[in-house]
């Protein structure tokens, strides 16, 4: 990896199947940024145990997520792509940063509030201190930019706050990271309840599209998508369902909202939903083919994630040791 390119870091949890929201909001940018930047990407398995995981399922999901990241276009020859728990520095740095974060600021995190409501029987301390681990991920690699969907903006802000606080005490240890959020597609909404974000943890399977959904399932989900009674493809306040479908279509086709309105003028929602479904199917098909191919060769995947973790560890340990020295630990 060269020294003069700016550095990118991002991660994704291996919980459940990855969705169209993950793809359009984050993963496409991960792929597009690879030529211009030095990119470091992670399967955030440590974050995922803040909700209870079935061990066999979890193990399987971690590998599937890893393969899917390559299938969408992350290239392990160009970028580092590894499994978070394979680099111990993430957990070590998270502990340090916990001691530079405040109870009050973590209590205000929307994701913590949402998840504690959804998993009321398991509001564990990891769920609470989740942003410290996320800050550790990012700061260990001195990342300049962090490509994420809009829902992660608050966590990015707190990572910046922690980094600034640490730097103010000890000098310039951490690069202050900037969020990199796409203009279109940063917040893909549920197809059934378009004021909620599309999420793999939604019980209603018709509300989200998985990257690996079969074409007929994708088409069914779009045909059933909740819209309104206007029957006019127009981007406007209050038309959440249509706005969301237009956002998906725009994000994939590159067309502006005006161009989409012109394309579907005089046509009904039925035609529009089919067009959106078809463009999603066409985009995901090559990803799916590549994914199933990769999953036939688990040894190859293993060699990739081991090598990447070794390379990542060198960068991460440098920052970890520097931070520990600054704090006053003996080396
Ligand atoms: P996660 O696993 O929930 O989501 C991965 C990425 O997908 C984006 N995303 C969406 N974008 C648009 N519309 C949606 N409906 C949608 N749903 C998800 C997310 O914004 C994210 O970019 N905490 C993170 C993982 C993480 C991380 C990090 C991210 C761990 N360490 C360090 C950045 C930097 C998470 O749970 O993302």
mmCIF file of C-alpha atoms and ligand atoms in Angstrom:
data_model
loop_
_atom_site.group_PDB
_atom_site.id
_atom_site.type_symbol
_atom_site.label_atom_id
_atom_site.label_comp_id
_atom_site.label_asym_id
_atom_site.label_seq_id
_atom_site.Cartn_x
_atom_site.Cartn_y
_atom_site.Cartn_z
ATOM 1 C CA UNK A 1 0.000 0.000 0.000
ATOM 2 C CA UNK A 2 1.392 3.420 -0.920
ATOM 3 C CA UNK A 3 1.851 6.351 1.427
ATOM 4 C CA UNK A 4 0.637 9.207 -0.706
ATOM 5 C CA UNK A 5 -2.970 8.178 -1.323
ATOM 6 C CA UNK A 6 -5.615 9.194 1.183
ATOM 7 C CA UNK A 7 -6.942 6.347 3.259
ATOM 8 C CA UNK A 8 -10.453 4.927 3.392
ATOM 9 C CA UNK A 9 -11.857 2.659 6.093
ATOM 10 C CA UNK A 10 -15.272 1.078 6.360
ATOM 11 C CA UNK A 11 -16.925 -2.029 7.747
ATOM 12 C CA UNK A 12 -20.143 -4.004 7.626
ATOM 13 C CA UNK A 13 -21.739 -6.324 10.146
ATOM 14 C CA UNK A 14 -22.213 -9.970 9.192
ATOM 15 C CA UNK A 15 -25.680 -10.080 10.705
ATOM 16 C CA UNK A 16 -28.260 -11.543 8.350
ATOM 17 C CA UNK A 17 -28.202 -11.159 4.601
ATOM 18 C CA UNK A 18 -26.824 -7.937 3.166
ATOM 19 C CA UNK A 19 -29.492 -5.741 1.628
ATOM 20 C CA UNK A 20 -29.967 -3.439 -1.315
ATOM 21 C CA UNK A 21 -29.648 -0.630 1.271
ATOM 22 C CA UNK A 22 -26.143 -1.803 2.232
ATOM 23 C CA UNK A 23 -25.263 -2.084 -1.437
ATOM 24 C CA UNK A 24 -26.505 1.304 -2.639
ATOM 25 C CA UNK A 25 -25.746 3.201 0.563
ATOM 26 C CA UNK A 26 -22.242 1.932 1.189
ATOM 27 C CA UNK A 27 -20.784 -0.989 -0.752
ATOM 28 C CA UNK A 28 -20.932 0.589 -4.201
ATOM 29 C CA UNK A 29 -18.848 3.446 -2.879
ATOM 30 C CA UNK A 30 -16.416 1.018 -1.292
ATOM 31 C CA UNK A 31 -15.844 -0.402 -4.751
ATOM 32 C CA UNK A 32 -15.688 2.927 -6.605
ATOM 33 C CA UNK A 33 -13.142 4.421 -4.236
ATOM 34 C CA UNK A 34 -10.601 1.633 -4.660
ATOM 35 C CA UNK A 35 -8.591 3.169 -7.496
ATOM 36 C CA UNK A 36 -8.249 6.629 -6.070
ATOM 37 C CA UNK A 37 -7.655 5.721 -2.425
ATOM 38 C CA UNK A 38 -5.893 3.212 -0.226
ATOM 39 C CA UNK A 39 -8.881 1.240 1.055
ATOM 40 C CA UNK A 40 -9.263 -0.924 4.153
ATOM 41 C CA UNK A 41 -12.506 -2.844 4.596
ATOM 42 C CA UNK A 42 -13.653 -5.138 7.368
ATOM 43 C CA UNK A 43 -16.337 -7.669 8.217
ATOM 44 C CA UNK A 44 -17.312 -6.264 11.636
ATOM 45 C CA UNK A 45 -17.885 -9.545 13.462
ATOM 46 C CA UNK A 46 -17.084 -8.076 16.893
ATOM 47 C CA UNK A 47 -19.876 -5.539 16.496
ATOM 48 C CA UNK A 48 -22.329 -8.269 15.596
ATOM 49 C CA UNK A 49 -22.207 -10.008 18.996
ATOM 50 C CA UNK A 50 -23.938 -7.051 20.618
ATOM 51 C CA UNK A 51 -27.030 -9.059 19.699
ATOM 52 C CA UNK A 52 -27.096 -12.782 20.452
ATOM 53 C CA UNK A 53 -25.827 -14.950 17.568
ATOM 54 C CA UNK A 54 -26.245 -18.650 16.953
ATOM 55 C CA UNK A 55 -22.590 -19.874 16.759
ATOM 56 C CA UNK A 56 -22.892 -22.084 13.663
ATOM 57 C CA UNK A 57 -25.025 -19.524 11.835
ATOM 58 C CA UNK A 58 -22.664 -16.717 12.844
ATOM 59 C CA UNK A 59 -19.564 -18.529 11.576
ATOM 60 C CA UNK A 60 -21.308 -19.154 8.258
ATOM 61 C CA UNK A 61 -22.489 -15.562 7.923
ATOM 62 C CA UNK A 62 -19.021 -14.132 8.503
ATOM 63 C CA UNK A 63 -17.623 -16.087 5.564
ATOM 64 C CA UNK A 64 -20.665 -15.366 3.398
ATOM 65 C CA UNK A 65 -20.329 -11.659 4.076
ATOM 66 C CA UNK A 66 -16.642 -11.806 3.228
ATOM 67 C CA UNK A 67 -17.381 -13.533 -0.095
ATOM 68 C CA UNK A 68 -20.196 -11.123 -0.870
ATOM 69 C CA UNK A 69 -17.907 -8.133 -0.442
ATOM 70 C CA UNK A 70 -15.600 -9.575 -3.085
ATOM 71 C CA UNK A 71 -18.601 -10.406 -5.263
ATOM 72 C CA UNK A 72 -19.822 -6.777 -5.222
ATOM 73 C CA UNK A 73 -16.384 -5.714 -6.415
ATOM 74 C CA UNK A 74 -14.042 -5.213 -3.467
ATOM 75 C CA UNK A 75 -10.725 -6.390 -4.858
ATOM 76 C CA UNK A 76 -8.384 -7.940 -2.258
ATOM 77 C CA UNK A 77 -5.474 -7.297 -4.635
ATOM 78 C CA UNK A 78 -6.103 -3.570 -4.383
ATOM 79 C CA UNK A 79 -7.634 -3.188 -0.929
ATOM 80 C CA UNK A 80 -7.233 -4.801 2.455
ATOM 81 C CA UNK A 81 -10.279 -6.923 3.232
ATOM 82 C CA UNK A 82 -10.270 -8.846 6.492
ATOM 83 C CA UNK A 83 -12.295 -10.023 9.452
ATOM 84 C CA UNK A 84 -12.278 -7.567 12.354
ATOM 85 C CA UNK A 85 -11.677 -10.093 15.148
ATOM 86 C CA UNK A 86 -8.537 -11.338 13.363
ATOM 87 C CA UNK A 87 -6.749 -8.118 14.260
ATOM 88 C CA UNK A 88 -6.627 -7.967 18.059
ATOM 89 C CA UNK A 89 -5.771 -4.273 18.032
ATOM 90 C CA UNK A 90 -9.455 -3.459 17.365
ATOM 91 C CA UNK A 91 -10.523 -4.797 20.763
ATOM 92 C CA UNK A 92 -7.494 -3.327 22.506
ATOM 93 C CA UNK A 93 -7.992 0.123 21.032
ATOM 94 C CA UNK A 94 -11.719 -0.006 21.814
ATOM 95 C CA UNK A 95 -10.891 -0.392 25.500
ATOM 96 C CA UNK A 96 -8.569 2.614 25.426
ATOM 97 C CA UNK A 97 -11.145 4.748 23.646
ATOM 98 C CA UNK A 98 -13.899 3.721 26.066
ATOM 99 C CA UNK A 99 -11.904 5.656 28.639
ATOM 100 C CA UNK A 100 -12.013 8.803 26.486
ATOM 101 C CA UNK A 101 -15.751 8.616 25.782
ATOM 102 C CA UNK A 102 -18.498 9.892 28.024
ATOM 103 C CA UNK A 103 -21.518 7.991 29.283
ATOM 104 C CA UNK A 104 -23.790 10.912 28.314
ATOM 105 C CA UNK A 105 -22.689 11.081 24.683
ATOM 106 C CA UNK A 106 -23.047 7.325 24.175
ATOM 107 C CA UNK A 107 -26.528 7.397 25.756
ATOM 108 C CA UNK A 108 -27.681 9.771 23.030
ATOM 109 C CA UNK A 109 -26.877 7.411 20.137
ATOM 110 C CA UNK A 110 -30.005 6.687 18.097
ATOM 111 C CA UNK A 111 -28.857 3.173 17.200
ATOM 112 C CA UNK A 112 -28.346 2.343 20.877
ATOM 113 C CA UNK A 113 -31.813 3.629 21.734
ATOM 114 C CA UNK A 114 -33.428 1.704 18.838
ATOM 115 C CA UNK A 115 -31.577 -1.529 19.505
ATOM 116 C CA UNK A 116 -32.227 -1.441 23.247
ATOM 117 C CA UNK A 117 -35.931 -1.193 22.499
ATOM 118 C CA UNK A 118 -35.786 -4.050 19.977
ATOM 119 C CA UNK A 119 -33.678 -6.296 22.237
ATOM 120 C CA UNK A 120 -35.064 -5.205 25.601
ATOM 121 C CA UNK A 121 -34.044 -8.530 27.185
ATOM 122 C CA UNK A 122 -30.379 -8.029 26.285
ATOM 123 C CA UNK A 123 -29.312 -4.409 26.639
ATOM 124 C CA UNK A 124 -25.682 -5.406 27.133
ATOM 125 C CA UNK A 125 -22.770 -3.060 27.778
ATOM 126 C CA UNK A 126 -21.301 -3.896 24.353
ATOM 127 C CA UNK A 127 -24.395 -2.458 22.704
ATOM 128 C CA UNK A 128 -23.816 0.707 24.672
ATOM 129 C CA UNK A 129 -20.093 1.037 23.979
ATOM 130 C CA UNK A 130 -20.474 0.010 20.316
ATOM 131 C CA UNK A 131 -19.314 3.475 19.079
ATOM 132 C CA UNK A 132 -15.959 3.084 20.891
ATOM 133 C CA UNK A 133 -15.253 -0.074 18.891
ATOM 134 C CA UNK A 134 -16.295 1.696 15.726
ATOM 135 C CA UNK A 135 -14.036 4.638 16.544
ATOM 136 C CA UNK A 136 -11.217 2.151 17.225
ATOM 137 C CA UNK A 137 -11.739 0.556 13.784
ATOM 138 C CA UNK A 138 -11.478 3.871 12.007
ATOM 139 C CA UNK A 139 -8.778 5.576 14.070
ATOM 140 C CA UNK A 140 -6.404 2.595 14.085
ATOM 141 C CA UNK A 141 -5.934 3.023 10.348
ATOM 142 C CA UNK A 142 -5.708 6.837 10.401
ATOM 143 C CA UNK A 143 -8.563 6.907 7.876
ATOM 144 C CA UNK A 144 -9.285 10.174 6.084
ATOM 145 C CA UNK A 145 -12.669 9.145 4.724
ATOM 146 C CA UNK A 146 -15.331 6.670 5.830
ATOM 147 C CA UNK A 147 -17.913 5.652 3.205
ATOM 148 C CA UNK A 148 -21.190 4.864 4.992
ATOM 149 C CA UNK A 149 -24.954 5.271 4.636
ATOM 150 C CA UNK A 150 -26.690 8.159 6.405
ATOM 151 C CA UNK A 151 -27.607 6.030 9.448
ATOM 152 C CA UNK A 152 -23.936 5.830 10.501
ATOM 153 C CA UNK A 153 -23.347 9.597 10.472
ATOM 154 C CA UNK A 154 -23.890 9.951 14.212
ATOM 155 C CA UNK A 155 -21.319 7.233 14.942
ATOM 156 C CA UNK A 156 -18.855 8.988 12.668
ATOM 157 C CA UNK A 157 -19.364 12.233 14.532
ATOM 158 C CA UNK A 158 -18.670 10.600 17.851
ATOM 159 C CA UNK A 159 -15.513 8.980 16.426
ATOM 160 C CA UNK A 160 -14.345 12.443 15.431
ATOM 161 C CA UNK A 161 -15.162 13.813 18.900
ATOM 162 C CA UNK A 162 -13.196 11.033 20.597
ATOM 163 C CA UNK A 163 -10.247 11.525 18.236
ATOM 164 C CA UNK A 164 -10.199 15.278 18.822
ATOM 165 C CA UNK A 165 -10.402 14.793 22.566
ATOM 166 C CA UNK A 166 -7.480 12.343 22.522
ATOM 167 C CA UNK A 167 -5.401 14.605 20.244
ATOM 168 C CA UNK A 168 -6.052 17.595 22.478
ATOM 169 C CA UNK A 169 -4.519 15.740 25.412
ATOM 170 C CA UNK A 170 -1.640 13.900 23.702
ATOM 171 C CA UNK A 171 -0.872 15.732 20.441
ATOM 172 C CA UNK A 172 -1.722 14.613 16.908
ATOM 173 C CA UNK A 173 -2.115 10.870 17.322
ATOM 174 C CA UNK A 174 -5.220 10.334 15.172
ATOM 175 C CA UNK A 175 -6.309 11.571 11.767
ATOM 176 C CA UNK A 176 -9.772 13.111 12.059
ATOM 177 C CA UNK A 177 -12.014 11.098 9.696
ATOM 178 C CA UNK A 178 -14.679 12.567 7.422
ATOM 179 C CA UNK A 179 -17.881 10.720 6.547
ATOM 180 C CA UNK A 180 -18.397 9.970 2.838
ATOM 181 C CA UNK A 181 -22.124 9.654 2.241
ATOM 182 C CA UNK A 182 -23.627 9.283 -1.258
ATOM 183 C CA UNK A 183 -25.985 12.026 -2.516
ATOM 184 C CA UNK A 184 -28.518 9.456 -3.751
ATOM 185 C CA UNK A 185 -29.062 6.108 -2.012
ATOM 186 C CA UNK A 186 -27.717 7.122 1.404
ATOM 187 C CA UNK A 187 -30.956 6.042 3.015
ATOM 188 C CA UNK A 188 -32.863 3.298 1.226
ATOM 189 C CA UNK A 189 -36.216 2.860 2.939
ATOM 190 C CA UNK A 190 -38.374 -0.166 3.721
ATOM 191 C CA UNK A 191 -40.555 -1.212 0.762
ATOM 192 C CA UNK A 192 -43.464 -1.816 3.128
ATOM 193 C CA UNK A 193 -43.108 1.148 5.463
ATOM 194 C CA UNK A 194 -41.116 3.796 3.600
ATOM 195 C CA UNK A 195 -40.585 6.059 6.593
ATOM 196 C CA UNK A 196 -38.362 3.349 8.140
ATOM 197 C CA UNK A 197 -34.909 2.501 6.778
ATOM 198 C CA UNK A 198 -34.562 -0.779 4.867
ATOM 199 C CA UNK A 199 -33.061 -3.205 7.339
ATOM 200 C CA UNK A 200 -32.204 -6.894 7.316
ATOM 201 C CA UNK A 201 -33.507 -7.125 10.877
ATOM 202 C CA UNK A 202 -37.038 -6.227 9.751
ATOM 203 C CA UNK A 203 -39.344 -9.222 10.339
ATOM 204 C CA UNK A 204 -41.369 -8.483 7.218
ATOM 205 C CA UNK A 205 -39.262 -10.024 4.410
ATOM 206 C CA UNK A 206 -41.194 -8.049 1.793
ATOM 207 C CA UNK A 207 -39.812 -4.835 3.249
ATOM 208 C CA UNK A 208 -36.211 -5.488 2.226
ATOM 209 C CA UNK A 209 -34.337 -6.884 -0.753
ATOM 210 C CA UNK A 210 -31.310 -9.055 -0.081
ATOM 211 C CA UNK A 211 -28.383 -8.865 -2.488
ATOM 212 C CA UNK A 212 -28.807 -12.630 -2.919
ATOM 213 C CA UNK A 213 -32.599 -12.642 -3.407
ATOM 214 C CA UNK A 214 -33.800 -14.623 -6.428
ATOM 215 C CA UNK A 215 -34.995 -12.487 -9.375
ATOM 216 C CA UNK A 216 -38.614 -13.600 -8.894
ATOM 217 C CA UNK A 217 -38.513 -12.611 -5.212
ATOM 218 C CA UNK A 218 -37.024 -9.224 -6.050
ATOM 219 C CA UNK A 219 -39.749 -8.595 -8.630
ATOM 220 C CA UNK A 220 -42.460 -9.678 -6.189
ATOM 221 C CA UNK A 221 -41.144 -7.367 -3.482
ATOM 222 C CA UNK A 222 -41.082 -4.376 -5.823
ATOM 223 C CA UNK A 223 -44.536 -5.132 -7.217
ATOM 224 C CA UNK A 224 -45.866 -5.184 -3.661
ATOM 225 C CA UNK A 225 -44.013 -2.039 -2.583
ATOM 226 C CA UNK A 226 -46.226 0.423 -0.730
ATOM 227 C CA UNK A 227 -46.871 3.619 -2.727
ATOM 228 C CA UNK A 228 -49.814 6.096 -2.703
ATOM 229 C CA UNK A 229 -53.027 6.721 -4.583
ATOM 230 C CA UNK A 230 -51.739 9.545 -6.831
ATOM 231 C CA UNK A 231 -50.687 7.263 -9.684
ATOM 232 C CA UNK A 232 -48.111 9.813 -10.774
ATOM 233 C CA UNK A 233 -44.353 9.119 -10.757
ATOM 234 C CA UNK A 234 -43.191 12.377 -9.202
ATOM 235 C CA UNK A 235 -40.679 13.147 -6.452
ATOM 236 C CA UNK A 236 -42.596 15.154 -3.840
ATOM 237 C CA UNK A 237 -43.130 15.605 -0.114
ATOM 238 C CA UNK A 238 -45.413 12.991 1.385
ATOM 239 C CA UNK A 239 -44.830 10.476 -1.448
ATOM 240 C CA UNK A 240 -42.372 8.428 0.630
ATOM 241 C CA UNK A 241 -42.904 5.135 -1.184
ATOM 242 C CA UNK A 242 -42.479 6.618 -4.661
ATOM 243 C CA UNK A 243 -39.578 8.810 -3.519
ATOM 244 C CA UNK A 244 -37.823 5.701 -2.252
ATOM 245 C CA UNK A 245 -38.383 3.764 -5.485
ATOM 246 C CA UNK A 246 -37.198 6.768 -7.495
ATOM 247 C CA UNK A 247 -34.124 6.974 -5.257
ATOM 248 C CA UNK A 248 -33.307 3.319 -5.923
ATOM 249 C CA UNK A 249 -33.855 3.736 -9.669
ATOM 250 C CA UNK A 250 -31.795 6.924 -9.770
ATOM 251 C CA UNK A 251 -28.993 5.433 -7.740
ATOM 252 C CA UNK A 252 -28.683 2.481 -10.110
ATOM 253 C CA UNK A 253 -29.367 4.149 -13.461
ATOM 254 C CA UNK A 254 -27.631 7.460 -12.736
ATOM 255 C CA UNK A 255 -30.753 9.281 -14.014
ATOM 256 C CA UNK A 256 -31.944 12.430 -12.223
ATOM 257 C CA UNK A 257 -35.399 12.642 -10.627
ATOM 258 C CA UNK A 258 -36.554 14.905 -13.503
ATOM 259 C CA UNK A 259 -35.394 12.386 -16.086
ATOM 260 C CA UNK A 260 -37.232 9.621 -14.250
ATOM 261 C CA UNK A 261 -40.419 11.713 -14.051
ATOM 262 C CA UNK A 262 -40.192 12.343 -17.813
ATOM 263 C CA UNK A 263 -39.545 8.664 -18.557
ATOM 264 C CA UNK A 264 -42.673 7.558 -16.687
ATOM 265 C CA UNK A 265 -44.982 10.411 -17.578
ATOM 266 C CA UNK A 266 -48.442 9.072 -18.317
ATOM 267 C CA UNK A 267 -47.481 5.583 -17.083
ATOM 268 C CA UNK A 268 -48.876 3.950 -13.954
ATOM 269 C CA UNK A 269 -47.105 2.738 -10.841
ATOM 270 C CA UNK A 270 -47.305 -0.851 -12.126
ATOM 271 C CA UNK A 271 -44.933 -0.108 -15.033
ATOM 272 C CA UNK A 272 -42.637 1.911 -12.809
ATOM 273 C CA UNK A 273 -42.347 -0.792 -10.153
ATOM 274 C CA UNK A 274 -41.494 -3.391 -12.808
ATOM 275 C CA UNK A 275 -38.796 -1.107 -14.236
ATOM 276 C CA UNK A 276 -37.251 -0.565 -10.799
ATOM 277 C CA UNK A 277 -37.393 -4.298 -10.030
ATOM 278 C CA UNK A 278 -35.774 -5.169 -13.354
ATOM 279 C CA UNK A 279 -32.900 -2.737 -12.943
ATOM 280 C CA UNK A 280 -32.232 -4.141 -9.471
ATOM 281 C CA UNK A 281 -32.302 -7.727 -10.798
ATOM 282 C CA UNK A 282 -29.897 -6.791 -13.628
ATOM 283 C CA UNK A 283 -27.491 -5.118 -11.207
ATOM 284 C CA UNK A 284 -27.496 -7.949 -8.701
ATOM 285 C CA UNK A 285 -27.291 -10.875 -11.135
ATOM 286 C CA UNK A 286 -23.509 -10.661 -11.821
ATOM 287 C CA UNK A 287 -22.890 -10.146 -8.087
ATOM 288 C CA UNK A 288 -24.852 -13.294 -7.277
ATOM 289 C CA UNK A 289 -23.054 -15.357 -9.924
ATOM 290 C CA UNK A 290 -19.674 -14.286 -8.620
ATOM 291 C CA UNK A 291 -20.723 -14.940 -5.009
ATOM 292 C CA UNK A 292 -21.774 -18.552 -5.669
ATOM 293 C CA UNK A 293 -18.534 -19.120 -7.544
ATOM 294 C CA UNK A 294 -16.425 -17.782 -4.685
ATOM 295 C CA UNK A 295 -18.251 -19.876 -2.106
ATOM 296 C CA UNK A 296 -17.066 -23.008 -3.943
ATOM 297 C CA UNK A 297 -13.503 -22.135 -2.988
ATOM 298 C CA UNK A 298 -13.319 -21.568 0.745
ATOM 299 C CA UNK A 299 -9.543 -22.191 0.861
ATOM 300 C CA UNK A 300 -9.043 -19.298 -1.499
ATOM 301 C CA UNK A 301 -11.187 -17.042 0.700
ATOM 302 C CA UNK A 302 -9.234 -18.154 3.748
ATOM 303 C CA UNK A 303 -5.917 -17.313 2.128
ATOM 304 C CA UNK A 304 -7.227 -13.848 1.266
ATOM 305 C CA UNK A 305 -8.549 -12.941 4.689
ATOM 306 C CA UNK A 306 -5.475 -14.279 6.484
ATOM 307 C CA UNK A 307 -3.050 -12.312 4.329
ATOM 308 C CA UNK A 308 -5.106 -9.123 4.614
ATOM 309 C CA UNK A 309 -5.331 -9.426 8.394
ATOM 310 C CA UNK A 310 -1.555 -9.790 8.623
ATOM 311 C CA UNK A 311 -1.040 -6.665 6.534
ATOM 312 C CA UNK A 312 -3.698 -4.743 8.462
ATOM 313 C CA UNK A 313 -2.206 -5.727 11.793
ATOM 314 C CA UNK A 314 1.045 -3.924 10.993
ATOM 315 C CA UNK A 315 -0.780 -0.639 10.387
ATOM 316 C CA UNK A 316 -3.112 -1.097 13.346
ATOM 317 C CA UNK A 317 -0.408 -1.992 15.858
ATOM 318 C CA UNK A 318 1.601 1.064 14.954
ATOM 319 C CA UNK A 319 -1.291 3.325 15.982
ATOM 320 C CA UNK A 320 -2.163 1.182 18.997
ATOM 321 C CA UNK A 321 1.383 1.278 20.391
ATOM 322 C CA UNK A 322 1.726 4.964 19.721
ATOM 323 C CA UNK A 323 -1.520 5.667 21.622
ATOM 324 C CA UNK A 324 -0.434 3.453 24.512
ATOM 325 C CA UNK A 325 2.950 5.144 24.713
ATOM 326 C CA UNK A 326 1.267 8.546 24.772
ATOM 327 C CA UNK A 327 -1.037 7.469 27.593
ATOM 328 C CA UNK A 328 1.958 6.285 29.596
ATOM 329 C CA UNK A 329 1.980 2.496 29.339
ATOM 330 C CA UNK A 330 5.394 0.861 29.628
ATOM 331 C CA UNK A 331 6.897 -0.572 26.440
HETATM 332 P P1 LIG B 1 -24.237 -2.012 8.955
HETATM 333 O O1 LIG B 1 -23.639 -3.370 8.919
HETATM 334 O O2 LIG B 1 -25.557 -1.831 9.622
HETATM 335 O O3 LIG B 1 -24.380 -1.438 7.489
HETATM 336 C C1 LIG B 1 -23.296 -1.443 6.563
HETATM 337 C C2 LIG B 1 -23.366 -0.193 5.699
HETATM 338 O O4 LIG B 1 -24.605 -0.137 5.001
HETATM 339 C C3 LIG B 1 -25.231 1.120 5.216
HETATM 340 N N1 LIG B 1 -26.692 0.923 5.222
HETATM 341 C C4 LIG B 1 -27.557 1.623 4.466
HETATM 342 N N2 LIG B 1 -27.362 2.586 3.558
HETATM 343 C C5 LIG B 1 -28.473 3.087 2.936
HETATM 344 N N3 LIG B 1 -29.735 2.659 3.187
HETATM 345 C C6 LIG B 1 -29.967 1.684 4.098
HETATM 346 N N4 LIG B 1 -31.217 1.255 4.328
HETATM 347 C C7 LIG B 1 -28.841 1.121 4.787
HETATM 348 N N5 LIG B 1 -28.716 0.140 5.737
HETATM 349 C C8 LIG B 1 -27.392 0.041 5.983
HETATM 350 C C9 LIG B 1 -24.719 1.584 6.572
HETATM 351 O O5 LIG B 1 -24.807 2.979 6.719
HETATM 352 C C10 LIG B 1 -23.288 1.098 6.533
HETATM 353 O O6 LIG B 1 -22.462 2.033 5.884
HETATM 354 N N6 LIG B 1 -21.571 0.039 12.635
HETATM 355 C C11 LIG B 1 -21.584 -0.258 11.221
HETATM 356 C C12 LIG B 1 -20.430 -1.165 10.836
HETATM 357 C C13 LIG B 1 -19.108 -0.616 11.233
HETATM 358 C C14 LIG B 1 -18.447 0.494 10.642
HETATM 359 C C15 LIG B 1 -17.213 0.602 11.353
HETATM 360 C C16 LIG B 1 -18.764 1.370 9.621
HETATM 361 C C17 LIG B 1 -18.313 -1.121 12.204
HETATM 362 N N7 LIG B 1 -17.171 -0.388 12.278
HETATM 363 C C18 LIG B 1 -16.316 1.605 11.028
HETATM 364 C C19 LIG B 1 -17.842 2.366 9.303
HETATM 365 C C20 LIG B 1 -16.638 2.468 10.006
HETATM 366 C C21 LIG B 1 -22.863 -0.981 10.898
HETATM 367 O O7 LIG B 1 -23.499 -1.558 11.727
HETATM 368 O O8 LIG B 1 -23.180 -0.977 9.559
#
